[in-house]
Amino acid sequence: MLDIRGLRASYGHIEVLKGIDLRVDEGEIVTMIGSNGAGKSSLLKTISGVVRASSGEITFKGKNIERWSCAKIVATGMSHVPEGRQLFGPLTVFENLQLGAYTRYRRDSKKEIDEDTEFVFEMFPVLKERWKQTAGTLSGGEQQMLAIGRALMSKPQLLLLDEPSMGLAPIIIQNIFAILKDLRKKGLTLLLVEQDAMVALSIADRGYVLQNGQVVMADTSQNLLDNEEVKAIYFGHRKKAH
Amino acid sequence: MTSGRRGRLNKQWLWVGLYALTMAIIPNVLANNYYMKMLIVLAINTIIVIGLNLLMGYAGQVSLGHAAFYGIGAYSSAIMTTKYGMSAWLGIVAAILVGGLVAYLIAIPALRLKGHYLAMATLGFAEIVHILFIELREITGGTDGLYGVPAPSIAGFAFDTPQRLYVLVWMVLVICLVMALNIAKSRVGRALRAVHGSEIAAASMGVDTAKYKIQVFVLSGILACVGGSLYASMAGYVSSESFTLTVSITLVTMAVCGGMGNVWGAVIGASTLTIMQEYLKSYNDYNLVIFGAILILAMVFMPQGIYGAFSDLAKKLKHRLQAIPETAGEQHAAS
């Protein structure tokens, strides 16, 4: 579904992605793990068109999209849940969801969009209870649910998630990841960026390890979980604690 | 959910109707030229501040250069009518075209900047335009300005008295108000607020942030030009002194004090501050000191602007009124 070859991107003179190769097949959950500053969020922004690639290819559903606008990419079936949720705080839950369907207004009928709003409300009943409330007044977990719900409103086939566990209590993280598993069952493909490697690899089929803008390891999640180097870098403290 | 929104929308049009009706009644109560002229200025300020509020309150793009568009509108109208003998209507059209084009050309580079840098860029633009008004003597009349700007007329009926021009200006204002309310409540309004909230998130939703920023800047520039054009018709002359940095700051202050991110905030801000400025004129040299002090106090006690403060108060009262029957019920049950 998504094929990336030799992807490079820079912020001014600083190159943040240095030739990334990555593949996501339909129906998979693929995770990208790495420390702060490894380039994980920049990679997602480059895939979704927020940041322009300086070279390389991004193929989505067989089309080269590296020069496409965000709007065109969203309309083709890819949606991005940005780092830190980036909700529209002064807007209500309902208005945030409506914005998620922004690219569909000319394509789909109002009835279809209303049905999808109901689908999101069924998936996250707490959002239905708070539909009139402004997004800024929701709790962290509810905000993450709204960020995912908003992304689902564009009816994506591929969902890019940037650190959905950020700043959330463990019990809420479990809920969010259970929802992600559920979304995969419903046919969605997920590319998940996470700092919490253990949690991410526990639900993903495959994983990539990113360091300094380069992929340094790519394997199945189980192999990465068993890999001594990965264990040392990402689960060192956790394993000792056990 | 949709019916709730529809209810709010209907209520909004009721407010527009009430506002238009009040403005239609006022000339019968305050039928003298002084008040009429003040109300025309009030309406012109409101038109400009509505545009500024769309730009700053909705899209989050700061402009300290709207006096430039106000001036471009006034001068375009004045030049077309006094130098080329065009009708006042064509003067207004020229103001819209010239202002729109200038706003578009400025928006492309300026809107790459954010926050304070954008404010500084628009400030610089306004200063350049102000200097051009003075220095391009052959076209603008220099410090003397341009005299003899005609009033618009339809089939021999000229809007040449304050009472007549009042009707025209207020009709234009109501059109601008309805247009702005429509934009604010549409998906474009939501997109603008999304750009204000987070450009990255808005782009991730597929909102073309650059396009909307340019469009709202152009629209707000055009509204300031329309205001300028109407001002030229009212005053009969234009002079660079009417379009200084102080005017830009006053317009921004009206938008902020009224309440950002709400069209009615622009109406309230422009109306309150125009009337206040007019009455403070009697304090001669102290009027700016008093004006500044009132603004500081307003911002300390009403950080969301006048609209925000009254809206919060109304919500609190509503909650209290809803709570009274419940408390009464509990007391009754306890007894």
Coordinates of C-alpha atoms in Angstrom, one line a residue:
Chain A
M1 CA 0.0 0.0 0.0
L2 CA 2.8 2.4 0.9
D3 CA 6.3 2.1 -0.5
I4 CA 9.1 4.5 0.3
R5 CA 12.5 4.5 -1.4
G6 CA 15.5 6.7 -0.6
L7 CA 13.4 9.4 1.1
R8 CA 15.3 12.5 2.1
A9 CA 14.0 15.6 3.8
S10 CA 15.5 18.6 5.4
Y11 CA 14.7 21.6 7.7
G12 CA 16.8 24.3 6.1
H13 CA 20.3 23.0 6.0
I14 CA 19.7 20.2 8.5
E15 CA 18.9 16.9 6.8
V16 CA 16.5 14.9 9.1
L17 CA 15.7 12.0 6.8
K18 CA 18.7 10.5 5.1
G19 CA 17.5 7.9 2.6
I20 CA 14.6 6.0 4.2
D21 CA 13.3 2.8 2.7
L22 CA 10.1 1.5 4.1
R23 CA 7.1 -0.6 3.1
V24 CA 3.6 -1.0 4.6
D25 CA 1.3 -3.7 3.2
E26 CA -2.4 -3.6 3.3
G27 CA -4.0 -4.6 6.6
E28 CA -0.7 -4.4 8.5
I29 CA 0.3 -2.5 11.6
V30 CA 3.8 -1.3 11.1
T31 CA 5.6 0.6 13.8
M32 CA 8.6 2.9 13.6
I33 CA 10.6 3.2 16.9
G34 CA 13.5 5.4 17.7
S35 CA 14.7 7.9 20.3
N36 CA 14.0 11.6 20.3
G37 CA 15.3 13.4 17.2
A38 CA 15.6 10.1 15.2
G39 CA 13.3 11.6 12.5
K40 CA 10.1 9.6 13.3
S41 CA 7.7 12.5 13.3
S42 CA 9.5 14.1 10.3
L43 CA 9.0 10.9 8.4
L44 CA 5.3 10.9 9.0
K45 CA 5.0 14.6 8.1
T46 CA 6.9 14.0 4.9
I47 CA 4.7 11.0 4.0
S48 CA 1.5 13.1 4.6
G49 CA 2.9 16.1 2.7
V50 CA 3.2 18.5 5.6
V51 CA 7.0 18.6 5.0
R52 CA 8.3 18.4 1.4
A53 CA 10.7 15.6 0.5
S54 CA 14.0 16.8 -1.0
S55 CA 14.4 13.5 -2.9
G56 CA 13.2 9.9 -3.0
E57 CA 9.9 8.3 -3.8
I58 CA 6.7 7.8 -1.8
T59 CA 4.3 5.5 -3.6
F60 CA 0.8 5.2 -2.1
K61 CA -1.7 2.8 -3.7
G62 CA 0.6 2.7 -6.8
K63 CA 0.8 6.5 -7.2
N64 CA 3.8 8.7 -6.6
I65 CA 2.7 11.2 -4.0
E66 CA 5.9 13.0 -2.9
R67 CA 4.9 16.2 -4.7
W68 CA 1.2 16.1 -3.9
S69 CA -0.5 18.6 -1.6
C70 CA -1.8 17.4 1.8
A71 CA -5.4 17.8 0.6
K72 CA -4.8 15.5 -2.3
I73 CA -3.1 12.9 -0.2
V74 CA -5.9 13.0 2.4
A75 CA -8.5 12.6 -0.4
T76 CA -6.6 9.6 -1.7
G77 CA -7.1 7.8 1.6
M78 CA -4.3 8.6 4.0
S79 CA -4.8 10.4 7.3
H80 CA -2.3 11.7 9.8
V81 CA -2.8 11.9 13.6
P82 CA -0.1 14.5 14.4
E83 CA 2.2 14.4 17.4
G84 CA 0.7 16.0 20.5
R85 CA -2.9 15.5 19.0
Q86 CA -2.9 19.1 17.6
L87 CA -6.6 19.4 18.2
F88 CA -8.4 22.7 17.5
G89 CA -8.9 23.6 21.2
P90 CA -11.5 26.4 20.9
L91 CA -13.6 24.3 18.5
T92 CA -16.2 21.8 19.8
V93 CA -15.8 18.0 19.5
F94 CA -18.3 18.0 16.7
E95 CA -16.6 20.8 14.8
N96 CA -13.2 19.0 15.1
L97 CA -14.8 15.9 13.6
Q98 CA -16.4 18.0 10.8
L99 CA -12.9 19.3 10.0
G100 CA -11.7 15.7 9.7
A101 CA -14.2 15.3 6.8
Y102 CA -13.0 18.5 5.2
T103 CA -11.8 16.9 1.9
R104 CA -15.1 14.9 1.6
Y105 CA -17.6 17.8 1.3
R106 CA -17.5 18.0 -2.5
R107 CA -17.1 14.2 -2.9
D108 CA -19.6 12.7 -0.5
S109 CA -23.1 13.5 0.6
K110 CA -23.9 15.0 4.0
K111 CA -25.7 11.8 4.9
E112 CA -22.5 9.8 4.4
I113 CA -20.5 12.2 6.5
D114 CA -23.2 12.2 9.3
E115 CA -23.1 8.3 9.2
D116 CA -19.4 8.4 9.7
T117 CA -19.7 10.9 12.5
E118 CA -22.1 8.4 14.2
F119 CA -19.5 5.6 13.5
V120 CA -16.9 7.6 15.4
F121 CA -19.3 8.3 18.2
E122 CA -20.1 4.5 18.4
M123 CA -16.4 3.8 18.6
F124 CA -15.8 6.5 21.2
P125 CA -19.0 7.0 23.1
V126 CA -17.4 9.6 25.4
L127 CA -17.1 11.9 22.4
K128 CA -20.8 11.7 21.8
E129 CA -21.5 12.7 25.4
R130 CA -19.2 15.7 25.0
W131 CA -20.0 16.6 21.4
K132 CA -20.8 20.3 22.3
Q133 CA -17.7 20.6 24.6
T134 CA -14.6 22.4 23.3
A135 CA -11.8 20.1 22.5
G136 CA -9.4 22.0 24.8
T137 CA -11.5 21.0 27.8
L138 CA -11.2 17.2 27.2
S139 CA -8.9 15.0 29.2
G140 CA -5.7 13.7 27.5
G141 CA -7.2 10.3 26.7
E142 CA -10.4 11.9 25.3
Q143 CA -8.3 14.2 23.2
Q144 CA -6.4 11.3 21.8
M145 CA -9.7 9.6 21.0
L146 CA -10.9 12.8 19.3
A147 CA -7.6 13.1 17.3
I148 CA -8.1 9.5 16.0
G149 CA -11.8 10.0 15.4
R150 CA -11.1 13.2 13.5
A151 CA -8.5 11.4 11.3
L152 CA -11.1 8.6 10.7
M153 CA -13.6 11.1 9.4
S154 CA -11.6 11.4 6.2
K155 CA -12.4 7.7 5.6
P156 CA -8.7 6.7 5.3
Q157 CA -7.3 3.3 4.3
L158 CA -3.9 4.2 5.8
L159 CA -3.7 5.9 9.2
L160 CA -0.4 7.5 10.3
L161 CA -0.2 7.8 14.1
D162 CA 2.4 9.9 15.8
E163 CA 3.0 8.9 19.4
P164 CA -0.6 8.2 20.4
S165 CA 0.6 7.2 23.9
M166 CA 2.3 10.5 24.6
G167 CA 1.4 11.9 28.0
L168 CA -1.2 9.3 28.8
A169 CA -1.7 7.1 31.8
P170 CA -0.9 3.4 31.2
I171 CA -4.6 2.3 31.5
I172 CA -5.6 4.9 28.8
I173 CA -2.7 3.8 26.6
Q174 CA -4.1 0.2 26.8
N175 CA -7.5 1.5 25.8
I176 CA -6.0 3.5 22.8
F177 CA -4.0 0.5 21.6
A178 CA -7.0 -1.8 21.9
I179 CA -8.9 0.7 19.7
L180 CA -6.0 0.6 17.2
K181 CA -6.2 -3.2 17.1
D182 CA -9.9 -2.9 16.5
L183 CA -9.4 -0.5 13.6
R184 CA -7.0 -3.0 12.0
K185 CA -9.7 -5.7 12.3
K186 CA -12.1 -3.3 10.5
G187 CA -9.7 -3.2 7.6
L188 CA -7.5 -0.2 8.3
T189 CA -3.7 -0.2 7.7
L190 CA -1.7 1.6 10.3
L191 CA 1.8 3.1 10.4
L192 CA 2.5 3.9 14.0
V193 CA 5.4 6.0 15.4
E194 CA 6.1 5.4 19.1
Q195 CA 8.8 6.0 21.7
D196 CA 7.3 3.3 23.9
A197 CA 8.9 0.5 21.8
M198 CA 7.5 -2.3 23.9
V199 CA 3.8 -1.2 23.6
A200 CA 4.3 -0.4 19.8
L201 CA 5.9 -3.8 19.0
S202 CA 3.3 -5.6 21.0
I203 CA 0.6 -4.7 18.6
A204 CA 2.6 -4.3 15.3
D205 CA 3.3 -7.0 12.7
R206 CA 6.6 -5.5 11.7
G207 CA 8.8 -2.7 12.9
Y208 CA 11.6 -0.4 11.8
V209 CA 14.2 1.1 14.0
L210 CA 15.2 4.7 13.1
Q211 CA 18.4 6.4 14.2
N212 CA 19.6 9.8 13.0
G213 CA 17.3 9.8 10.1
Q214 CA 18.2 6.3 8.8
V215 CA 16.6 2.9 9.2
V216 CA 19.1 0.8 11.1
M217 CA 16.9 -2.3 11.6
A218 CA 13.8 -3.7 10.0
D219 CA 12.2 -7.0 11.1
T220 CA 9.0 -8.6 12.4
S221 CA 7.9 -7.3 15.7
Q222 CA 8.7 -10.6 17.5
N223 CA 12.2 -10.6 16.1
L224 CA 12.8 -7.0 17.2
L225 CA 11.4 -7.8 20.7
D226 CA 13.9 -10.7 20.9
N227 CA 16.8 -8.7 19.4
E228 CA 19.5 -8.2 22.0
E229 CA 20.5 -4.8 20.6
V230 CA 16.9 -3.5 20.6
K231 CA 16.5 -4.9 24.1
A232 CA 19.6 -3.1 25.3
I233 CA 18.7 0.2 23.8
Y234 CA 14.9 0.3 24.3
F235 CA 14.0 -2.1 27.1
G236 CA 17.2 -2.1 29.1
H237 CA 15.7 -0.6 32.2
R238 CA 12.4 -2.3 31.8
K239 CA 14.0 -5.8 31.6
K240 CA 16.1 -5.1 34.6
A241 CA 13.1 -4.0 36.6
H242 CA 11.4 -7.3 35.7
Chain B
M1 CA -27.2 17.8 16.8
T2 CA -28.1 19.4 13.5
S3 CA -31.3 20.8 14.8
G4 CA -29.4 22.5 17.7
R5 CA -27.1 24.1 15.2
R6 CA -30.0 25.2 13.0
G7 CA -31.6 26.8 16.1
R8 CA -28.4 28.7 16.7
L9 CA -28.3 29.8 13.1
N10 CA -31.9 31.1 13.1
K11 CA -31.2 33.0 16.3
Q12 CA -28.2 34.6 14.6
W13 CA -30.3 35.8 11.7
L14 CA -32.8 37.2 14.2
W15 CA -30.0 39.2 15.7
V16 CA -29.0 40.5 12.2
G17 CA -32.6 41.5 11.6
L18 CA -32.8 43.3 15.0
Y19 CA -29.5 45.1 14.3
A20 CA -30.6 46.2 10.8
L21 CA -33.9 47.4 12.3
T22 CA -32.3 49.4 15.0
M23 CA -30.0 51.0 12.5
A24 CA -33.0 51.9 10.4
I25 CA -34.7 53.5 13.3
I26 CA -31.8 55.5 14.6
P27 CA -31.8 58.3 11.9
N28 CA -35.4 59.1 13.0
V29 CA -34.3 59.6 16.6
L30 CA -30.9 61.3 16.0
A31 CA -31.7 63.3 13.0
N32 CA -28.8 65.7 12.9
N33 CA -25.7 65.8 10.7
Y34 CA -23.2 65.4 13.6
Y35 CA -24.7 62.1 14.7
M36 CA -25.3 60.9 11.2
K37 CA -21.6 61.4 10.3
M38 CA -20.6 59.7 13.5
L39 CA -22.8 56.7 12.6
I40 CA -21.3 56.6 9.1
V41 CA -17.8 56.5 10.5
L42 CA -19.0 53.8 13.0
A43 CA -20.4 51.7 10.1
I44 CA -17.2 52.2 8.1
N45 CA -15.0 51.1 11.0
T46 CA -17.3 48.1 11.6
I47 CA -16.9 47.0 7.9
I48 CA -13.1 47.2 8.3
V49 CA -13.0 45.5 11.7
I50 CA -15.3 42.7 10.5
G51 CA -12.6 41.9 7.8
L52 CA -9.8 42.3 10.4
N53 CA -11.6 40.0 12.7
L54 CA -11.9 37.3 10.0
L55 CA -8.1 37.7 9.4
M56 CA -7.0 37.9 13.1
G57 CA -9.7 36.4 15.1
Y58 CA -10.5 33.5 12.8
A59 CA -7.4 32.8 10.8
G60 CA -4.9 34.0 13.5
Q61 CA -3.0 36.3 11.1
V62 CA -2.0 39.6 12.7
S63 CA -2.1 42.7 10.6
L64 CA -0.9 46.1 11.7
G65 CA -1.2 47.5 8.2
H66 CA -5.0 47.8 7.6
A67 CA -4.8 51.6 7.5
A68 CA -2.9 51.1 4.2
F69 CA -5.8 49.2 2.7
Y70 CA -8.2 51.8 4.1
G71 CA -6.1 54.5 2.4
I72 CA -5.7 52.5 -0.8
G73 CA -9.5 52.3 -1.0
A74 CA -10.0 56.0 -0.3
Y75 CA -7.3 57.1 -2.7
S76 CA -8.3 54.7 -5.5
S77 CA -11.9 56.0 -5.3
A78 CA -10.7 59.7 -5.1
I79 CA -8.2 59.4 -8.0
M80 CA -10.7 57.6 -10.3
T81 CA -13.5 60.1 -9.6
T82 CA -11.5 63.4 -9.4
K83 CA -8.8 62.7 -12.0
Y84 CA -10.5 60.4 -14.5
G85 CA -14.1 61.6 -14.1
M86 CA -15.5 58.2 -13.3
S87 CA -18.6 57.8 -11.2
A88 CA -18.4 57.1 -7.5
W89 CA -19.6 53.5 -8.1
L90 CA -16.7 52.8 -10.5
G91 CA -14.5 54.4 -7.8
I92 CA -15.7 51.8 -5.4
V93 CA -15.1 49.0 -8.0
A94 CA -11.6 50.4 -8.6
A95 CA -11.0 50.5 -4.9
I96 CA -12.0 46.8 -4.6
L97 CA -9.8 45.8 -7.6
V98 CA -6.7 47.8 -6.6
G99 CA -7.0 46.8 -2.9
G100 CA -7.6 43.1 -3.8
L101 CA -4.6 43.0 -6.1
V102 CA -2.3 44.8 -3.6
A103 CA -3.5 42.5 -0.8
Y104 CA -2.9 39.5 -2.9
L105 CA 0.7 40.6 -3.8
I106 CA 1.5 41.4 -0.2
A107 CA -0.1 38.2 1.2
I108 CA 2.0 35.8 -0.9
P109 CA 5.3 36.8 0.8
A110 CA 4.0 38.2 4.1
L111 CA 1.9 35.2 5.1
R112 CA 5.0 33.0 5.0
L113 CA 5.8 34.8 8.3
K114 CA 4.1 34.2 11.6
G115 CA 3.1 36.1 14.7
H116 CA 5.2 39.2 15.5
Y117 CA 7.1 38.9 12.2
L118 CA 3.9 39.1 10.2
A119 CA 2.8 42.1 12.3
M120 CA 6.2 43.8 11.6
A121 CA 5.9 43.1 7.9
T122 CA 2.4 44.5 7.6
L123 CA 3.5 47.5 9.7
G124 CA 6.3 48.1 7.3
F125 CA 3.9 47.8 4.3
A126 CA 1.6 50.4 5.9
E127 CA 4.4 52.8 6.5
I128 CA 5.6 52.4 2.8
V129 CA 2.1 53.1 1.6
H130 CA 1.7 56.1 3.9
I131 CA 4.9 57.6 2.5
L132 CA 3.7 56.9 -1.1
F133 CA 0.5 58.8 -0.3
I134 CA 2.6 61.8 0.6
E135 CA 5.4 61.6 -2.0
L136 CA 3.4 60.7 -5.1
R137 CA 2.2 64.3 -5.2
E138 CA 1.0 64.3 -8.9
I139 CA -1.3 61.4 -8.3
T140 CA -2.3 61.7 -4.6
G141 CA -2.0 65.5 -4.1
G142 CA 0.7 65.0 -1.5
T143 CA 0.1 66.5 1.9
D144 CA -2.8 68.5 0.5
G145 CA -4.7 65.4 -0.5
L146 CA -7.5 65.2 -3.1
Y147 CA -10.7 67.3 -3.0
G148 CA -14.0 67.0 -4.6
V149 CA -14.7 63.3 -4.3
P150 CA -18.4 62.9 -5.4
A151 CA -21.0 60.9 -3.6
P152 CA -22.5 57.9 -5.3
S153 CA -25.9 58.3 -7.0
I154 CA -28.5 56.0 -8.6
A155 CA -30.7 57.4 -11.5
G156 CA -30.3 61.0 -10.4
F157 CA -30.7 60.2 -6.6
A158 CA -27.4 61.2 -5.0
F159 CA -26.3 59.9 -1.6
D160 CA -24.9 63.4 -1.0
T161 CA -26.3 64.2 2.5
P162 CA -25.2 62.5 5.7
Q163 CA -28.8 61.0 6.0
R164 CA -28.7 59.6 2.5
L165 CA -25.2 58.3 2.7
Y166 CA -26.0 56.7 6.1
V167 CA -28.6 54.5 4.3
L168 CA -26.0 53.4 1.7
V169 CA -23.2 52.7 4.2
W170 CA -25.5 50.8 6.5
M171 CA -26.8 48.6 3.7
V172 CA -23.2 47.8 2.7
L173 CA -22.4 47.0 6.4
V174 CA -25.4 44.6 6.7
I175 CA -24.3 42.9 3.4
C176 CA -20.7 42.6 4.8
L177 CA -22.1 41.3 8.2
V178 CA -24.2 38.6 6.5
M179 CA -21.3 37.6 4.3
A180 CA -19.0 37.4 7.3
L181 CA -21.5 35.4 9.4
N182 CA -22.0 33.0 6.5
I183 CA -18.2 32.5 6.1
A184 CA -17.8 32.1 9.9
K185 CA -20.4 29.4 10.1
S186 CA -19.4 27.5 7.0
R187 CA -16.7 25.0 6.5
V188 CA -14.5 27.9 5.3
G189 CA -14.9 29.5 8.8
R190 CA -14.0 26.2 10.4
A191 CA -11.0 25.8 8.2
L192 CA -9.8 29.4 9.1
R193 CA -10.2 28.5 12.8
A194 CA -8.3 25.3 12.2
V195 CA -5.4 27.3 10.6
H196 CA -5.5 29.5 13.7
G197 CA -5.4 26.5 16.0
S198 CA -2.7 24.5 14.3
E199 CA -1.4 24.9 10.8
I200 CA 0.1 21.4 10.8
A201 CA -3.1 19.8 12.0
A202 CA -5.2 21.8 9.5
A203 CA -2.9 20.7 6.7
S204 CA -3.1 17.1 7.9
M205 CA -6.9 17.4 7.6
G206 CA -6.4 18.4 4.0
V207 CA -7.1 22.2 4.6
D208 CA -5.1 24.2 2.0
T209 CA -3.6 26.5 4.7
A210 CA -1.7 28.8 2.3
K211 CA -4.8 29.3 0.1
Y212 CA -7.1 30.2 3.0
K213 CA -4.5 32.6 4.5
I214 CA -4.2 34.4 1.2
Q215 CA -7.9 34.5 0.6
V216 CA -8.8 35.8 4.0
F217 CA -6.1 38.5 3.8
V218 CA -7.4 39.6 0.4
L219 CA -11.0 39.6 1.7
S220 CA -10.0 41.6 4.7
G221 CA -8.0 44.0 2.5
I222 CA -11.0 44.5 0.2
L223 CA -13.3 45.2 3.1
A224 CA -10.9 47.9 4.3
C225 CA -10.8 49.3 0.8
V226 CA -14.6 49.4 0.6
G227 CA -14.5 51.3 4.0
G228 CA -11.9 53.7 2.6
S229 CA -14.0 54.3 -0.6
L230 CA -17.1 55.1 1.5
Y231 CA -15.1 57.3 3.7
A232 CA -13.9 59.3 0.7
S233 CA -17.5 59.7 -0.4
M234 CA -18.5 60.9 3.0
A235 CA -15.6 63.3 3.6
G236 CA -15.4 64.6 0.0
Y237 CA -11.6 64.6 0.2
V238 CA -8.8 62.3 1.2
S239 CA -5.6 63.1 3.0
S240 CA -2.7 60.9 4.1
E241 CA -3.2 61.9 7.7
S242 CA -6.4 59.8 7.9
F243 CA -4.3 56.6 7.2
T244 CA -1.5 56.6 9.7
L245 CA -0.1 53.8 12.0
T246 CA -2.4 55.1 14.8
V247 CA -5.4 54.2 12.6
S248 CA -4.1 50.7 12.0
I249 CA -3.6 50.3 15.8
T250 CA -7.0 51.7 16.6
L251 CA -8.6 49.2 14.1
V252 CA -6.7 46.3 15.7
T253 CA -7.8 47.5 19.2
M254 CA -11.4 47.6 18.1
A255 CA -11.1 43.9 16.9
V256 CA -9.4 42.8 20.1
C257 CA -11.7 44.8 22.5
G258 CA -14.8 43.6 20.8
G259 CA -13.8 40.0 21.0
M260 CA -11.7 38.1 18.5
G261 CA -13.0 35.1 16.7
N262 CA -16.6 36.3 16.6
V263 CA -18.2 38.5 14.0
W264 CA -20.4 40.2 16.6
G265 CA -17.3 41.0 18.5
A266 CA -16.2 43.1 15.6
V267 CA -19.5 44.9 15.5
I268 CA -19.4 45.6 19.3
G269 CA -15.7 46.6 19.3
A270 CA -16.0 49.0 16.4
S271 CA -19.2 50.5 17.7
T272 CA -18.1 50.9 21.3
L273 CA -14.6 52.4 20.5
T274 CA -15.9 54.7 17.8
I275 CA -18.5 56.2 20.1
M276 CA -16.0 56.4 23.0
Q277 CA -13.3 58.1 20.8
E278 CA -15.9 60.6 19.7
Y279 CA -17.0 61.5 23.2
L280 CA -13.5 61.6 24.5
K281 CA -12.6 64.3 22.0
S282 CA -14.1 66.8 24.4
Y283 CA -11.2 66.1 26.9
N284 CA -8.8 67.6 24.3
D285 CA -5.2 66.6 25.1
Y286 CA -6.2 64.0 27.7
N287 CA -8.5 62.0 25.4
L288 CA -5.7 59.6 24.4
V289 CA -4.7 59.0 28.0
I290 CA -8.3 58.3 29.0
F291 CA -8.8 56.1 25.9
G292 CA -5.6 54.1 26.7
A293 CA -6.6 53.7 30.4
I294 CA -10.0 52.4 29.5
L295 CA -8.5 49.9 27.0
I296 CA -6.0 48.6 29.7
L297 CA -8.8 48.1 32.2
A298 CA -11.0 46.5 29.5
M299 CA -8.3 44.0 28.6
V300 CA -7.5 43.2 32.3
F301 CA -11.1 42.5 33.2
M302 CA -12.3 41.3 29.8
P303 CA -9.4 39.4 28.2
Q304 CA -11.9 37.7 25.8
G305 CA -13.2 41.1 24.7
I306 CA -16.6 42.7 25.4
Y307 CA -18.5 39.9 23.5
G308 CA -16.6 37.2 25.3
A309 CA -17.3 38.8 28.7
F310 CA -21.0 39.2 28.1
S311 CA -21.3 35.8 26.5
D312 CA -19.7 34.2 29.7
L313 CA -22.0 36.2 31.9
A314 CA -25.0 35.1 29.9
K315 CA -23.9 31.4 30.2
K316 CA -23.4 31.8 34.0
L317 CA -26.8 33.4 34.4
K318 CA -28.4 30.6 32.4
H319 CA -26.7 27.9 34.5
R320 CA -27.9 29.6 37.7
L321 CA -31.4 29.9 36.4
Q322 CA -31.4 26.3 35.4
A323 CA -30.0 25.4 38.9
I324 CA -32.7 27.2 40.8
P325 CA -35.6 24.8 40.1
E326 CA -33.4 21.8 40.9
T327 CA -32.4 23.3 44.3
A328 CA -36.0 24.2 45.0
G329 CA -37.0 20.7 44.1
E330 CA -34.4 19.2 46.5
Q331 CA -35.4 21.6 49.3
H332 CA -39.1 20.6 48.8
A333 CA -38.2 16.9 48.9
A334 CA -36.1 17.4 52.0
S335 CA -38.9 19.2 53.8

